[in-house]
Amino acid sequence: MNIEELTIKKVHEGLCAKKFSSHELIEAFFDEVETHDKDIGAFLSLHKESAYIVAKEVDAIFHERGTLHPLSGVPLGIKDNIVIEGEITTAASKILGSYRAVYDATVIKKLKEHKAIFLGKNNLDEFAMGSSTENSAYKITRNPHDKERVPGGSSGGGAAAVARGFAVAALGSDTGGSIRQPASFCGVVGLKPTYGAVSRSGLIAMASSLDQIGPITKTVDDAALLFDAIKGVDPLDATSTEGKYTSKSESFTIGLPREYFIDGLDKEVAKKIEEVIEKFKSLKINIKPVSLPHTRYALSVYYIIMPAEVSSNLARYDGIRYGTRVDGIKESISLSDLYVKNRSEGFGDEVTRRIILGTYVLSSGYYDAYYSKAQKVRALITQDFQNVFREVDVILAPVAPTPPFKIGEKTKDPLSMYLSDIFTIPANLAGLPALALPHTPWKPNSCGKIGLPVGFQLIGKRWHEEDLFALGRLYEEN
Ligand code: GLN
């Protein structure tokens, strides 16, 4: 069995045709990860015990009924900021260290009902803050296409795992691009759903008005399947909604926003995006130039709103209620010294930087100048999209301005790191769905052979995920 070529669909076919049992499949995946993940660093932990229990159940169900749900027995990687009951969840931070989750995230509950299998937890930037997975407190993850380069971030572990065939698919989270950018850097598919489509219950919060969980897969069909399984309203997340899903199905018009095709765009990326556009034209899709005039404020707005929400969400980590307390604290220490010591040692530099920045923009005197101003500009950015969506159905844009960069290249310069999200952030600010697709569709054993992957994204109207899947499938098939 060549596990690297498996998609969700092929796992299902293989199990139903008795080409392999669920137990054999899981064994093959754990073998592969245990032998080769030391070169990549995609996983932070493996859940062998629970995985084998579920595999046994899947085999028993198949034996009894002769059929299976399409997700039964599918080996998945889960970003380590999504909780699974009884398993360690670190968010790649020292401050959570030994934290063992006491409940399942809603997405996990849903996947458990279908007997999907969680191989383990994937690496990420600490608390999902970063674009390269170099901010993890535990290890770096390498891009399987070129091990000297980053896999993107913050869901870099999941994207690398899928690209390298360590997992059939993965769940990531996207606050400002963290599913799409690593998917693009690793040559796989990633979906950031409409805000509110997928419950955030059990996702360790970064910036609650932007965070969404979504799939990272090898094909568009797999992304649609996984999305379908995890979406839906949830009483545990007041911002989740049932969603009025609609789709167009034919005669699409794609908009090309002028503001996304700028000077800073790498030549190689620009050339590949041009090829994608030509492909769509040859498939009789209308292409129309459009303008999203407030795009240039998106990064600044994001770096005010996101840290503000980070500073309040991360206030709960004090080393008392969750995770690890730093060593050597004396009984006589005051409460505030205890907080300071735990938080200073428990958080990494990037997380600390954002908490400080967020506390500043929310402080009295600066709130109006920064935070409330940013909220107003966020409304203008949302408005831009609404205007453009009167003329076009979908927007096509690059995912990142450059191909995957070298490990260490941007770690000393936060601003240049932040710029890698310039094209992904607007969809989060506006709550829109966006699907990242590789210029060269994923193929088994392609790592190291196709050069550096480059991705493009399709941004849709709210609840129009189906439009993105339809166009994505069209591209993939042609
Ligand atoms: N790279 C972006 C950041 O550092 C996005 C993170 C994310 O989407 N979780 O904030």
Short mmCIF file of C-alpha atoms and ligand atoms in Angstrom, two decimals:
data_model
loop_
_atom_site.label_atom_id
_atom_site.label_comp_id
_atom_site.label_asym_id
_atom_site.label_seq_id
_atom_site.Cartn_x
_atom_site.Cartn_y
_atom_site.Cartn_z
CA MET A 1 0.00 0.00 0.00
CA ASN A 2 1.39 3.41 -0.96
CA ILE A 3 -0.12 5.58 1.75
CA GLU A 4 1.24 8.78 0.26
CA GLU A 5 -1.23 8.65 -2.61
CA LEU A 6 -4.28 8.34 -0.35
CA THR A 7 -7.02 10.95 -0.35
CA ILE A 8 -10.14 10.74 1.85
CA LYS A 9 -11.99 9.28 -1.12
CA LYS A 10 -9.31 6.65 -1.75
CA VAL A 11 -9.20 5.61 1.91
CA HIS A 12 -12.93 5.05 1.79
CA GLU A 13 -12.71 3.04 -1.43
CA GLY A 14 -9.78 1.02 -0.08
CA LEU A 15 -11.57 0.16 3.17
CA CYS A 16 -14.78 -0.77 1.36
CA ALA A 17 -12.92 -2.91 -1.21
CA LYS A 18 -11.02 -4.60 1.66
CA LYS A 19 -7.67 -3.53 0.18
CA PHE A 20 -6.61 -2.79 3.75
CA SER A 21 -8.23 -2.79 7.17
CA SER A 22 -8.48 0.34 9.28
CA HIS A 23 -5.95 -1.21 11.68
CA GLU A 24 -3.43 -1.89 8.87
CA LEU A 25 -3.88 1.61 7.51
CA ILE A 26 -3.21 3.28 10.85
CA GLU A 27 -0.21 1.06 11.42
CA ALA A 28 1.25 2.11 8.06
CA PHE A 29 0.75 5.80 8.87
CA PHE A 30 2.33 5.55 12.33
CA ASP A 31 5.27 3.66 10.81
CA GLU A 32 5.77 6.38 8.22
CA VAL A 33 5.54 9.20 10.76
CA GLU A 34 7.81 7.49 13.29
CA THR A 35 10.43 6.79 10.64
CA HIS A 36 10.42 10.08 8.75
CA ASP A 37 8.93 12.88 10.84
CA LYS A 38 12.28 13.58 12.49
CA ASP A 39 13.25 15.25 9.18
CA ILE A 40 10.07 17.34 8.97
CA GLY A 41 8.73 17.98 12.49
CA ALA A 42 5.05 18.00 11.54
CA PHE A 43 3.76 16.36 14.74
CA LEU A 44 4.02 17.43 18.37
CA SER A 45 2.34 14.28 19.73
CA LEU A 46 0.94 10.98 18.47
CA HIS A 47 -2.29 9.48 19.77
CA LYS A 48 -1.54 5.84 19.12
CA GLU A 49 -3.65 4.35 21.88
CA SER A 50 -6.91 6.07 20.97
CA ALA A 51 -6.24 5.71 17.21
CA TYR A 52 -5.98 1.92 17.45
CA ILE A 53 -9.16 1.74 19.53
CA VAL A 54 -11.12 3.65 16.87
CA ALA A 55 -9.52 1.59 14.05
CA LYS A 56 -10.78 -1.55 15.75
CA GLU A 57 -14.28 -0.07 15.95
CA VAL A 58 -14.18 0.90 12.27
CA ASP A 59 -13.19 -2.62 11.26
CA ALA A 60 -15.98 -4.07 13.44
CA ILE A 61 -18.59 -1.71 11.94
CA PHE A 62 -17.51 -2.63 8.42
CA HIS A 63 -17.60 -6.32 9.27
CA GLU A 64 -21.13 -5.97 10.61
CA ARG A 65 -22.70 -3.57 8.11
CA GLY A 66 -20.57 -3.92 4.98
CA THR A 67 -20.53 -0.13 4.54
CA LEU A 68 -18.88 2.91 6.14
CA HIS A 69 -19.28 6.67 6.39
CA PRO A 70 -16.82 8.37 3.97
CA LEU A 71 -14.82 9.72 6.93
CA SER A 72 -14.66 6.49 8.94
CA GLY A 73 -11.09 5.34 9.43
CA VAL A 74 -9.62 8.41 7.72
CA PRO A 75 -6.27 9.29 9.39
CA LEU A 76 -6.18 13.00 10.25
CA GLY A 77 -3.73 15.42 11.82
CA ILE A 78 -5.16 18.04 14.21
CA LYS A 79 -3.57 21.42 14.87
CA ASP A 80 -2.47 21.52 18.49
CA ASN A 81 -4.74 24.45 19.34
CA ILE A 82 -7.86 22.28 18.97
CA VAL A 83 -8.74 20.28 22.07
CA ILE A 84 -9.30 16.52 22.17
CA GLU A 85 -10.50 15.12 25.49
CA GLY A 86 -7.77 13.35 27.44
CA GLU A 87 -4.95 14.44 25.10
CA ILE A 88 -2.21 16.99 25.74
CA THR A 89 -2.93 20.34 24.03
CA THR A 90 -0.07 22.84 24.04
CA ALA A 91 -0.89 25.44 21.36
CA ALA A 92 2.90 25.11 20.92
CA SER A 93 3.36 27.21 24.06
CA LYS A 94 5.33 26.47 27.20
CA ILE A 95 2.59 28.03 29.27
CA LEU A 96 0.23 25.14 28.42
CA GLY A 97 2.99 22.51 28.46
CA SER A 98 1.39 19.56 30.19
CA TYR A 99 -2.24 20.67 29.81
CA ARG A 100 -4.52 17.72 29.17
CA ALA A 101 -7.85 18.74 27.62
CA VAL A 102 -10.99 17.90 29.58
CA TYR A 103 -13.45 18.11 26.66
CA ASP A 104 -13.69 17.74 22.89
CA ALA A 105 -13.86 20.70 20.55
CA THR A 106 -17.15 20.65 18.63
CA VAL A 107 -15.33 19.83 15.37
CA ILE A 108 -13.70 16.86 17.12
CA LYS A 109 -17.06 15.66 18.49
CA LYS A 110 -18.48 15.77 14.98
CA LEU A 111 -15.57 13.85 13.48
CA LYS A 112 -15.68 11.29 16.30
CA GLU A 113 -19.33 10.55 15.43
CA HIS A 114 -18.11 9.48 11.98
CA LYS A 115 -15.16 7.54 13.43
CA ALA A 116 -12.46 9.57 11.76
CA ILE A 117 -9.07 8.80 13.31
CA PHE A 118 -6.79 11.38 14.93
CA LEU A 119 -3.16 10.38 14.44
CA GLY A 120 -1.93 13.17 16.67
CA LYS A 121 -1.36 16.89 17.07
CA ASN A 122 0.40 19.05 14.50
CA ASN A 123 2.94 21.75 15.19
CA LEU A 124 2.07 25.46 14.91
CA ASP A 125 3.35 28.89 15.77
CA GLU A 126 2.74 29.53 19.47
CA PHE A 127 -1.00 30.28 19.93
CA ALA A 128 -1.21 30.43 16.09
CA MET A 129 0.79 33.66 15.95
CA GLY A 130 3.13 33.52 13.00
CA SER A 131 3.58 32.68 9.34
CA SER A 132 6.38 30.10 9.40
CA THR A 133 5.84 27.71 12.36
CA GLU A 134 9.20 28.97 13.68
CA ASN A 135 7.43 30.50 16.70
CA SER A 136 6.61 27.08 18.19
CA ALA A 137 8.12 26.69 21.67
CA TYR A 138 8.92 23.04 20.86
CA LYS A 139 10.41 22.68 17.39
CA ILE A 140 10.45 24.02 13.87
CA THR A 141 8.68 22.29 11.00
CA ARG A 142 10.41 21.95 7.62
CA ASN A 143 8.80 22.30 4.22
CA PRO A 144 8.70 18.80 2.69
CA HIS A 145 9.37 20.30 -0.78
CA ASP A 146 12.62 21.92 0.41
CA LYS A 147 13.77 21.18 3.94
CA GLU A 148 15.76 24.41 4.17
CA ARG A 149 12.53 26.35 3.86
CA VAL A 150 9.54 27.01 6.11
CA PRO A 151 6.19 25.27 5.58
CA GLY A 152 4.34 28.55 6.27
CA GLY A 153 2.23 29.08 9.33
CA SER A 154 0.71 29.02 11.64
CA SER A 155 -0.80 25.65 10.60
CA GLY A 156 2.59 24.58 9.17
CA GLY A 157 2.62 21.18 10.87
CA GLY A 158 -0.72 20.16 9.35
CA ALA A 159 0.13 21.41 5.86
CA ALA A 160 3.54 19.68 5.91
CA ALA A 161 1.94 16.46 7.20
CA VAL A 162 -0.61 16.38 4.37
CA ALA A 163 1.91 17.32 1.66
CA ARG A 164 4.37 14.66 2.84
CA GLY A 165 1.68 11.98 3.22
CA PHE A 166 1.93 11.68 7.02
CA ALA A 167 -1.83 12.31 7.25
CA VAL A 168 -4.58 12.13 4.64
CA ALA A 169 -5.94 15.51 5.71
CA ALA A 170 -5.65 17.93 8.63
CA LEU A 171 -7.60 20.55 10.54
CA GLY A 172 -6.03 23.98 10.89
CA SER A 173 -7.20 27.40 12.04
CA ASP A 174 -7.11 30.64 10.08
CA THR A 175 -7.14 34.05 11.79
CA GLY A 176 -5.22 35.98 9.17
CA GLY A 177 -4.16 33.30 6.71
CA SER A 178 -2.93 30.40 8.82
CA ILE A 179 -4.66 27.70 6.76
CA ARG A 180 -4.22 29.21 3.30
CA GLN A 181 -0.62 30.40 3.50
CA PRO A 182 0.86 27.07 4.72
CA ALA A 183 -1.37 25.17 2.26
CA SER A 184 0.07 27.35 -0.49
CA PHE A 185 3.68 26.93 0.73
CA CYS A 186 3.26 23.13 0.87
CA GLY A 187 1.34 22.69 -2.39
CA VAL A 188 -1.96 21.48 -0.90
CA VAL A 189 -5.56 22.74 -0.61
CA GLY A 190 -6.79 24.82 2.37
CA LEU A 191 -10.17 26.34 3.16
CA LYS A 192 -10.92 29.22 5.48
CA PRO A 193 -14.71 28.99 5.88
CA THR A 194 -17.19 31.86 6.16
CA TYR A 195 -16.92 33.35 9.67
CA GLY A 196 -19.53 31.56 11.79
CA ALA A 197 -19.74 28.47 9.57
CA VAL A 198 -17.67 26.25 11.88
CA SER A 199 -17.95 26.27 15.67
CA ARG A 200 -14.94 27.71 17.51
CA SER A 201 -15.80 25.83 20.70
CA GLY A 202 -12.63 24.01 21.72
CA LEU A 203 -10.36 26.08 19.48
CA ILE A 204 -7.86 27.87 21.73
CA ALA A 205 -8.84 31.47 21.01
CA MET A 206 -6.40 33.83 19.32
CA ALA A 207 -8.59 36.65 17.94
CA SER A 208 -12.22 35.60 18.31
CA SER A 209 -13.74 37.85 15.65
CA LEU A 210 -11.37 36.41 13.03
CA ASP A 211 -10.65 32.76 14.00
CA GLN A 212 -12.11 29.91 11.93
CA ILE A 213 -11.26 26.20 11.83
CA GLY A 214 -10.96 24.64 8.38
CA PRO A 215 -9.62 21.68 6.39
CA ILE A 216 -6.19 21.16 4.79
CA THR A 217 -6.37 18.44 2.13
CA LYS A 218 -4.86 17.14 -1.09
CA THR A 219 -7.93 17.74 -3.25
CA VAL A 220 -10.90 20.09 -3.44
CA ASP A 221 -13.33 17.17 -3.04
CA ASP A 222 -11.68 16.22 0.23
CA ALA A 223 -11.88 19.82 1.50
CA ALA A 224 -15.60 19.92 0.66
CA LEU A 225 -16.19 16.61 2.43
CA LEU A 226 -14.37 17.63 5.58
CA PHE A 227 -15.97 21.07 5.62
CA ASP A 228 -19.39 19.48 5.35
CA ALA A 229 -18.66 17.29 8.37
CA ILE A 230 -17.45 20.09 10.67
CA LYS A 231 -19.78 22.99 9.80
CA GLY A 232 -23.04 23.90 11.53
CA VAL A 233 -24.55 26.01 14.27
CA ASP A 234 -23.42 25.15 17.81
CA PRO A 235 -24.96 26.34 21.10
CA LEU A 236 -21.42 26.47 22.52
CA ASP A 237 -20.33 29.20 20.04
CA ALA A 238 -22.71 32.15 19.89
CA THR A 239 -21.11 33.39 16.66
CA SER A 240 -21.83 30.14 14.80
CA THR A 241 -24.78 30.07 12.39
CA GLU A 242 -26.60 27.50 10.32
CA GLY A 243 -25.72 29.51 7.22
CA LYS A 244 -27.75 30.08 4.08
CA TYR A 245 -25.57 28.12 1.72
CA THR A 246 -26.10 28.97 -1.93
CA SER A 247 -24.17 28.35 -5.10
CA LYS A 248 -24.15 29.56 -8.59
CA SER A 249 -22.99 26.45 -10.43
CA GLU A 250 -22.39 28.04 -13.86
CA SER A 251 -21.32 31.12 -15.87
CA PHE A 252 -18.97 32.44 -13.22
CA THR A 253 -17.28 35.82 -13.39
CA ILE A 254 -13.97 36.07 -11.56
CA GLY A 255 -12.71 39.44 -10.36
CA LEU A 256 -9.02 40.34 -10.28
CA PRO A 257 -8.44 43.04 -7.65
CA ARG A 258 -5.91 45.57 -8.91
CA GLU A 259 -4.60 46.11 -5.36
CA TYR A 260 -3.38 42.50 -5.10
CA PHE A 261 -1.14 42.63 -8.15
CA ILE A 262 1.42 45.07 -6.85
CA ASP A 263 5.15 45.71 -7.18
CA GLY A 264 6.11 43.69 -4.11
CA LEU A 265 4.69 40.54 -5.70
CA ASP A 266 7.48 38.07 -6.44
CA LYS A 267 8.03 37.52 -10.20
CA GLU A 268 7.72 33.76 -10.01
CA VAL A 269 4.46 34.04 -8.07
CA ALA A 270 3.11 36.63 -10.53
CA LYS A 271 3.96 34.36 -13.47
CA LYS A 272 2.18 31.37 -11.94
CA ILE A 273 -0.91 33.42 -11.06
CA GLU A 274 -0.96 34.65 -14.66
CA GLU A 275 -0.98 31.02 -15.82
CA VAL A 276 -3.90 30.28 -13.50
CA ILE A 277 -5.84 33.21 -14.95
CA GLU A 278 -5.12 32.02 -18.49
CA LYS A 279 -6.34 28.55 -17.56
CA PHE A 280 -9.64 29.92 -16.26
CA LYS A 281 -10.04 32.00 -19.42
CA SER A 282 -9.50 28.91 -21.55
CA LEU A 283 -12.26 27.24 -19.53
CA LYS A 284 -14.68 30.00 -20.58
CA ILE A 285 -14.75 31.77 -17.22
CA ASN A 286 -15.24 35.54 -17.48
CA ILE A 287 -12.42 37.56 -15.98
CA LYS A 288 -12.92 41.15 -14.91
CA PRO A 289 -10.58 43.65 -13.26
CA VAL A 290 -12.00 45.09 -10.03
CA SER A 291 -10.85 47.41 -7.26
CA LEU A 292 -10.83 46.96 -3.48
CA PRO A 293 -9.56 50.44 -2.59
CA HIS A 294 -9.14 49.95 1.18
CA THR A 295 -6.90 46.89 0.81
CA ARG A 296 -3.80 48.89 1.72
CA TYR A 297 -5.14 49.46 5.25
CA ALA A 298 -5.90 45.78 5.91
CA LEU A 299 -2.56 44.84 7.46
CA SER A 300 -2.57 47.85 9.82
CA VAL A 301 -6.18 47.22 10.83
CA TYR A 302 -5.40 43.55 11.49
CA TYR A 303 -2.37 44.39 13.63
CA ILE A 304 -4.61 46.53 15.86
CA ILE A 305 -7.75 44.39 16.13
CA MET A 306 -5.95 41.03 16.36
CA PRO A 307 -3.55 42.00 19.22
CA ALA A 308 -6.43 43.70 21.08
CA GLU A 309 -8.36 40.42 21.05
CA VAL A 310 -5.17 38.45 21.79
CA SER A 311 -4.44 40.54 24.88
CA SER A 312 -7.87 39.82 26.29
CA ASN A 313 -8.04 36.13 25.24
CA LEU A 314 -4.60 35.33 26.65
CA ALA A 315 -5.25 37.02 30.00
CA ARG A 316 -6.49 33.66 31.31
CA TYR A 317 -3.03 32.04 31.16
CA ASP A 318 -1.47 32.62 34.54
CA GLY A 319 0.02 29.22 35.31
CA ILE A 320 -2.61 28.70 37.99
CA ARG A 321 -5.67 27.48 36.17
CA TYR A 322 -4.05 25.87 33.12
CA GLY A 323 -0.84 24.19 32.20
CA THR A 324 2.55 24.50 33.75
CA ARG A 325 3.74 26.73 36.55
CA VAL A 326 7.37 27.73 36.21
CA ASP A 327 9.85 26.01 38.48
CA GLY A 328 11.44 27.57 41.50
CA ILE A 329 8.54 29.78 42.59
CA LYS A 330 8.59 30.22 46.35
CA GLU A 331 5.42 29.84 48.43
CA SER A 332 5.90 33.36 49.77
CA ILE A 333 5.70 35.07 46.35
CA SER A 334 2.90 37.65 45.88
CA LEU A 335 0.07 36.94 43.46
CA SER A 336 1.12 39.64 41.01
CA ASP A 337 4.75 38.46 41.06
CA LEU A 338 3.48 34.94 40.40
CA TYR A 339 1.58 36.18 37.31
CA VAL A 340 4.54 38.14 36.06
CA LYS A 341 6.96 35.26 36.49
CA ASN A 342 4.69 32.65 34.92
CA ARG A 343 3.69 34.82 32.02
CA SER A 344 7.19 36.14 31.30
CA GLU A 345 8.63 32.65 31.21
CA GLY A 346 5.63 30.86 29.74
CA PHE A 347 5.06 33.04 26.65
CA GLY A 348 7.48 33.39 23.75
CA ASP A 349 8.60 36.72 22.27
CA GLU A 350 5.98 37.01 19.53
CA VAL A 351 3.08 36.29 21.88
CA THR A 352 4.46 38.76 24.43
CA ARG A 353 4.86 41.41 21.71
CA ARG A 354 1.22 41.04 20.69
CA ILE A 355 -0.15 41.07 24.25
CA ILE A 356 1.74 44.32 24.93
CA LEU A 357 0.63 45.87 21.64
CA GLY A 358 -2.99 44.82 22.25
CA THR A 359 -3.02 46.15 25.80
CA TYR A 360 -1.67 49.44 24.47
CA VAL A 361 -4.28 49.92 21.72
CA LEU A 362 -7.07 49.15 24.20
CA SER A 363 -5.79 51.42 26.96
CA SER A 364 -7.82 54.51 27.82
CA GLY A 365 -6.67 57.44 25.77
CA TYR A 366 -5.54 55.25 22.88
CA TYR A 367 -8.71 53.20 22.43
CA ASP A 368 -10.40 55.75 20.16
CA ALA A 369 -7.27 56.57 18.21
CA TYR A 370 -6.46 52.95 17.44
CA TYR A 371 -9.05 50.34 18.25
CA SER A 372 -12.25 52.11 17.35
CA LYS A 373 -10.66 53.69 14.27
CA ALA A 374 -9.52 50.24 13.14
CA GLN A 375 -13.06 48.89 13.54
CA LYS A 376 -14.35 51.66 11.27
CA VAL A 377 -11.77 50.89 8.59
CA ARG A 378 -12.61 47.19 8.93
CA ALA A 379 -16.19 48.12 7.98
CA LEU A 380 -14.89 49.92 4.87
CA ILE A 381 -12.85 46.88 3.85
CA THR A 382 -15.97 44.71 4.21
CA GLN A 383 -17.92 47.25 2.19
CA ASP A 384 -15.33 47.08 -0.63
CA PHE A 385 -16.00 43.36 -1.02
CA GLN A 386 -19.77 43.87 -0.96
CA ASN A 387 -19.46 46.40 -3.78
CA VAL A 388 -17.28 44.14 -5.90
CA PHE A 389 -19.52 41.14 -5.34
CA ARG A 390 -22.31 42.97 -7.18
CA GLU A 391 -20.22 42.65 -10.34
CA VAL A 392 -18.34 39.35 -9.90
CA ASP A 393 -19.00 36.02 -8.20
CA VAL A 394 -15.54 35.19 -6.94
CA ILE A 395 -12.23 37.02 -6.47
CA LEU A 396 -8.93 35.47 -7.52
CA ALA A 397 -5.69 36.55 -5.85
CA PRO A 398 -2.27 35.28 -4.81
CA VAL A 399 -2.10 33.69 -1.33
CA ALA A 400 1.32 35.03 -0.38
CA PRO A 401 3.61 37.58 -2.04
CA THR A 402 6.55 35.14 -2.20
CA PRO A 403 7.23 31.40 -2.49
CA PRO A 404 8.24 29.61 0.76
CA PHE A 405 11.15 31.49 2.33
CA LYS A 406 14.27 30.11 4.03
CA ILE A 407 14.23 29.00 7.66
CA GLY A 408 15.52 31.92 9.75
CA GLU A 409 15.16 34.44 6.92
CA LYS A 410 12.46 36.55 8.60
CA THR A 411 12.66 35.68 12.28
CA LYS A 412 14.65 38.81 13.18
CA ASP A 413 12.29 41.15 11.36
CA PRO A 414 8.65 40.84 12.53
CA LEU A 415 7.42 43.39 9.99
CA SER A 416 8.68 41.41 7.00
CA MET A 417 7.08 38.30 8.54
CA TYR A 418 3.76 40.18 8.94
CA LEU A 419 3.89 41.17 5.26
CA SER A 420 3.53 37.53 4.23
CA ASP A 421 -0.15 37.79 5.26
CA ILE A 422 -0.95 40.87 3.24
CA PHE A 423 -3.22 39.01 0.77
CA THR A 424 -4.91 36.65 3.22
CA ILE A 425 -5.97 39.05 6.00
CA PRO A 426 -8.77 40.93 4.15
CA ALA A 427 -10.96 37.79 3.89
CA ASN A 428 -10.70 37.33 7.68
CA LEU A 429 -11.55 40.96 8.36
CA ALA A 430 -14.62 40.68 6.10
CA GLY A 431 -15.63 37.20 7.33
CA LEU A 432 -15.54 35.73 3.80
CA PRO A 433 -14.75 32.16 2.72
CA ALA A 434 -11.47 31.67 0.86
CA LEU A 435 -10.00 28.56 -0.73
CA ALA A 436 -6.26 28.23 -1.35
CA LEU A 437 -5.28 25.96 -4.23
CA PRO A 438 -1.88 24.90 -5.52
CA HIS A 439 -0.88 26.14 -8.99
CA THR A 440 0.28 22.57 -9.67
CA PRO A 441 -2.27 20.16 -8.15
CA TRP A 442 -0.91 17.79 -5.48
CA LYS A 443 0.57 14.48 -6.68
CA PRO A 444 2.06 11.59 -4.67
CA ASN A 445 5.84 11.71 -4.25
CA SER A 446 5.97 15.23 -5.66
CA CYS A 447 7.86 16.63 -2.65
CA GLY A 448 11.27 17.80 -3.72
CA LYS A 449 10.48 17.31 -7.42
CA ILE A 450 8.25 20.15 -8.56
CA GLY A 451 10.26 23.13 -7.32
CA LEU A 452 8.71 25.48 -4.78
CA PRO A 453 4.92 25.36 -4.60
CA VAL A 454 2.91 28.50 -5.34
CA GLY A 455 -0.77 28.87 -4.49
CA PHE A 456 -3.67 31.09 -5.44
CA GLN A 457 -6.87 31.79 -3.57
CA LEU A 458 -10.50 32.13 -4.54
CA ILE A 459 -12.43 34.45 -2.21
CA GLY A 460 -16.22 34.10 -2.26
CA LYS A 461 -19.37 35.72 -0.93
CA ARG A 462 -20.48 34.70 2.56
CA TRP A 463 -21.94 31.14 2.53
CA HIS A 464 -20.79 30.58 -1.06
CA GLU A 465 -18.22 27.87 -0.30
CA GLU A 466 -19.81 25.80 -3.09
CA ASP A 467 -18.78 28.39 -5.70
CA LEU A 468 -15.18 28.05 -4.54
CA PHE A 469 -15.35 24.25 -4.67
CA ALA A 470 -16.93 24.32 -8.15
CA LEU A 471 -14.20 26.56 -9.57
CA GLY A 472 -11.52 24.71 -7.63
CA ARG A 473 -12.63 21.37 -9.06
CA LEU A 474 -12.73 22.84 -12.56
CA TYR A 475 -9.13 24.02 -12.20
CA GLU A 476 -7.93 20.79 -10.62
CA GLU A 477 -9.49 18.62 -13.33
CA ASN A 478 -8.02 20.64 -16.16
N1 GLN B 1 0.32 34.84 10.23
C1 GLN B 1 -0.76 35.61 10.79
C2 GLN B 1 -0.37 36.12 12.15
O1 GLN B 1 0.72 35.95 12.52
C3 GLN B 1 -2.00 34.79 10.81
C4 GLN B 1 -2.11 33.88 11.96
C5 GLN B 1 -3.31 33.01 11.89
O2 GLN B 1 -4.06 33.03 10.92
N2 GLN B 1 -3.52 32.27 12.96
O3 GLN B 1 -1.17 36.69 12.84
#
